[in-house]
Amino acid sequence: MADITRAQARTIVETALATGRERGFKPLAIAVYDARGALKAFEAEDGTSLKRGEIAMGKAFAAVALGVPSRTINAMALERPHFVGALGAVVGGPFVPVPGGVLVKASDGTLAGAVGISGDTSDNDEAAALAGIAAAGLEGVTGA
């Protein structure tokens, strides 16, 4: 397991924010977790709504806790709502089963962590996450 480093986490945040500004996205909140589920970086832009940060954390933490992107968890919720509803209590942290939580893989294919973004549409949140992850030299997995 090759956890996301502090430097990589900062690159992800800065590039995701720059991508959001370049593309005219609404203000974003970004959370980066390593493979252990430890929060490595967090930032909420000025103008985000009150709970965007918690939503971003919940998307990323859900992805790293289950080892699948939050888009996949969303599909699971549609198929098995009681199961996914129960997972929120089981994972022991924030749990938001909606797209925008992107798994991060190291160059050797091992899990390095997850990035969660909230603020714009789920597709735009993922696009910003993918730009940041690529800039850090890692691979993003959205489940799309």
PDB file of C-alpha atoms in Angstrom, residues 31-125:
ATOM      1  CA  ALA A  31     -10.985  16.314   1.049  1.00  0.00           C
ATOM      2  CA  VAL A  32      -8.046  13.974   0.488  1.00  0.00           C
ATOM      3  CA  TYR A  33      -7.697  10.774   2.513  1.00  0.00           C
ATOM      4  CA  ASP A  34      -4.860   8.276   2.423  1.00  0.00           C
ATOM      5  CA  ALA A  35      -5.439   4.525   2.147  1.00  0.00           C
ATOM      6  CA  ARG A  36      -5.631   4.193   5.949  1.00  0.00           C
ATOM      7  CA  GLY A  37      -8.563   6.616   6.052  1.00  0.00           C
ATOM      8  CA  ALA A  38      -6.524   9.462   7.554  1.00  0.00           C
ATOM      9  CA  LEU A  39      -7.395  12.972   6.349  1.00  0.00           C
ATOM     10  CA  LYS A  40      -4.311  14.301   4.517  1.00  0.00           C
ATOM     11  CA  ALA A  41      -5.658  17.604   3.180  1.00  0.00           C
ATOM     12  CA  PHE A  42      -8.849  19.620   3.223  1.00  0.00           C
ATOM     13  CA  GLU A  43      -9.865  22.953   1.805  1.00  0.00           C
ATOM     14  CA  ALA A  44     -13.168  24.740   1.241  1.00  0.00           C
ATOM     15  CA  GLU A  45     -13.219  27.712  -1.092  1.00  0.00           C
ATOM     16  CA  ASP A  46     -14.833  30.951  -0.071  1.00  0.00           C
ATOM     17  CA  GLY A  47     -18.497  30.832  -0.978  1.00  0.00           C
ATOM     18  CA  THR A  48     -19.150  27.137  -0.424  1.00  0.00           C
ATOM     19  CA  SER A  49     -22.345  26.348   1.413  1.00  0.00           C
ATOM     20  CA  LEU A  50     -22.148  25.442   5.099  1.00  0.00           C
ATOM     21  CA  LYS A  51     -21.884  21.631   4.856  1.00  0.00           C
ATOM     22  CA  ARG A  52     -19.962  21.191   1.586  1.00  0.00           C
ATOM     23  CA  GLY A  53     -16.844  20.206   3.503  1.00  0.00           C
ATOM     24  CA  GLU A  54     -18.597  17.412   5.357  1.00  0.00           C
ATOM     25  CA  ILE A  55     -20.126  16.175   2.096  1.00  0.00           C
ATOM     26  CA  ALA A  56     -16.693  16.115   0.398  1.00  0.00           C
ATOM     27  CA  MET A  57     -15.252  14.215   3.368  1.00  0.00           C
ATOM     28  CA  GLY A  58     -18.169  11.780   3.297  1.00  0.00           C
ATOM     29  CA  LYS A  59     -17.703  11.024  -0.399  1.00  0.00           C
ATOM     30  CA  ALA A  60     -13.971  10.351  -0.007  1.00  0.00           C
ATOM     31  CA  PHE A  61     -14.235   8.431   3.265  1.00  0.00           C
ATOM     32  CA  ALA A  62     -17.004   6.195   1.899  1.00  0.00           C
ATOM     33  CA  ALA A  63     -14.852   5.389  -1.130  1.00  0.00           C
ATOM     34  CA  VAL A  64     -11.732   4.532   0.856  1.00  0.00           C
ATOM     35  CA  ALA A  65     -13.700   2.618   3.501  1.00  0.00           C
ATOM     36  CA  LEU A  66     -15.334   0.330   0.929  1.00  0.00           C
ATOM     37  CA  GLY A  67     -12.527   0.359  -1.641  1.00  0.00           C
ATOM     38  CA  VAL A  68     -14.843   1.479  -4.451  1.00  0.00           C
ATOM     39  CA  PRO A  69     -15.614   4.925  -5.884  1.00  0.00           C
ATOM     40  CA  SER A  70     -18.636   6.714  -4.467  1.00  0.00           C
ATOM     41  CA  ARG A  71     -20.309   6.535  -7.897  1.00  0.00           C
ATOM     42  CA  THR A  72     -20.290   2.738  -7.466  1.00  0.00           C
ATOM     43  CA  ILE A  73     -21.649   3.091  -3.930  1.00  0.00           C
ATOM     44  CA  ASN A  74     -24.445   5.248  -5.351  1.00  0.00           C
ATOM     45  CA  ALA A  75     -25.354   2.462  -7.787  1.00  0.00           C
ATOM     46  CA  MET A  76     -25.310  -0.003  -4.883  1.00  0.00           C
ATOM     47  CA  ALA A  77     -27.666   2.295  -2.951  1.00  0.00           C
ATOM     48  CA  LEU A  78     -30.162   2.223  -5.798  1.00  0.00           C
ATOM     49  CA  GLU A  79     -30.042  -1.601  -5.938  1.00  0.00           C
ATOM     50  CA  ARG A  80     -29.770  -2.318  -2.195  1.00  0.00           C
ATOM     51  CA  PRO A  81     -30.879   0.784  -0.266  1.00  0.00           C
ATOM     52  CA  HIS A  82     -31.151  -0.947   3.129  1.00  0.00           C
ATOM     53  CA  PHE A  83     -27.653  -2.376   2.847  1.00  0.00           C
ATOM     54  CA  VAL A  84     -26.056   0.945   1.912  1.00  0.00           C
ATOM     55  CA  GLY A  85     -28.144   2.747   4.533  1.00  0.00           C
ATOM     56  CA  ALA A  86     -26.720   0.419   7.170  1.00  0.00           C
ATOM     57  CA  LEU A  87     -23.155   0.986   5.960  1.00  0.00           C
ATOM     58  CA  GLY A  88     -23.277   4.573   7.172  1.00  0.00           C
ATOM     59  CA  ALA A  89     -23.390   3.287  10.739  1.00  0.00           C
ATOM     60  CA  VAL A  90     -20.796   0.573  10.150  1.00  0.00           C
ATOM     61  CA  VAL A  91     -17.914   2.468   8.495  1.00  0.00           C
ATOM     62  CA  GLY A  92     -17.266   4.653  11.529  1.00  0.00           C
ATOM     63  CA  GLY A  93     -16.874   7.956   9.720  1.00  0.00           C
ATOM     64  CA  PRO A  94     -18.581  10.286   7.296  1.00  0.00           C
ATOM     65  CA  PHE A  95     -20.490   8.367   4.619  1.00  0.00           C
ATOM     66  CA  VAL A  96     -22.028  10.048   1.572  1.00  0.00           C
ATOM     67  CA  PRO A  97     -22.937   7.555  -1.189  1.00  0.00           C
ATOM     68  CA  VAL A  98     -23.041   9.969  -4.126  1.00  0.00           C
ATOM     69  CA  PRO A  99     -20.643  10.478  -7.049  1.00  0.00           C
ATOM     70  CA  GLY A 100     -17.688  12.759  -6.375  1.00  0.00           C
ATOM     71  CA  GLY A 101     -15.581  10.396  -4.260  1.00  0.00           C
ATOM     72  CA  VAL A 102     -12.742   9.175  -6.474  1.00  0.00           C
ATOM     73  CA  LEU A 103     -10.442   6.324  -5.522  1.00  0.00           C
ATOM     74  CA  VAL A 104      -6.739   7.002  -5.937  1.00  0.00           C
ATOM     75  CA  LYS A 105      -4.372   4.285  -7.143  1.00  0.00           C
ATOM     76  CA  ALA A 106      -0.573   4.366  -7.000  1.00  0.00           C
ATOM     77  CA  SER A 107       1.511   3.540 -10.074  1.00  0.00           C
ATOM     78  CA  ASP A 108       1.685  -0.105  -8.969  1.00  0.00           C
ATOM     79  CA  GLY A 109      -2.123  -0.298  -8.866  1.00  0.00           C
ATOM     80  CA  THR A 110      -2.465  -0.385  -5.084  1.00  0.00           C
ATOM     81  CA  LEU A 111      -4.938   1.795  -3.232  1.00  0.00           C
ATOM     82  CA  ALA A 112      -3.359   5.104  -2.216  1.00  0.00           C
ATOM     83  CA  GLY A 113      -6.477   6.858  -0.899  1.00  0.00           C
ATOM     84  CA  ALA A 114      -9.482   8.814  -2.096  1.00  0.00           C
ATOM     85  CA  VAL A 115     -10.488  12.346  -3.000  1.00  0.00           C
ATOM     86  CA  GLY A 116     -13.927  13.764  -2.350  1.00  0.00           C
ATOM     87  CA  ILE A 117     -15.183  16.992  -3.840  1.00  0.00           C
ATOM     88  CA  SER A 118     -18.489  18.749  -3.348  1.00  0.00           C
ATOM     89  CA  GLY A 119     -19.789  22.060  -4.627  1.00  0.00           C
ATOM     90  CA  ASP A 120     -20.844  21.637  -8.246  1.00  0.00           C
ATOM     91  CA  THR A 121     -22.495  18.766 -10.118  1.00  0.00           C
ATOM     92  CA  SER A 122     -21.187  15.305  -9.314  1.00  0.00           C
ATOM     93  CA  ASP A 123     -19.641  15.030 -12.791  1.00  0.00           C
ATOM     94  CA  ASN A 124     -17.843  18.365 -12.351  1.00  0.00           C
ATOM     95  CA  ASP A 125     -16.725  17.402  -8.851  1.00  0.00           C
TER      96      ASP A 125
END
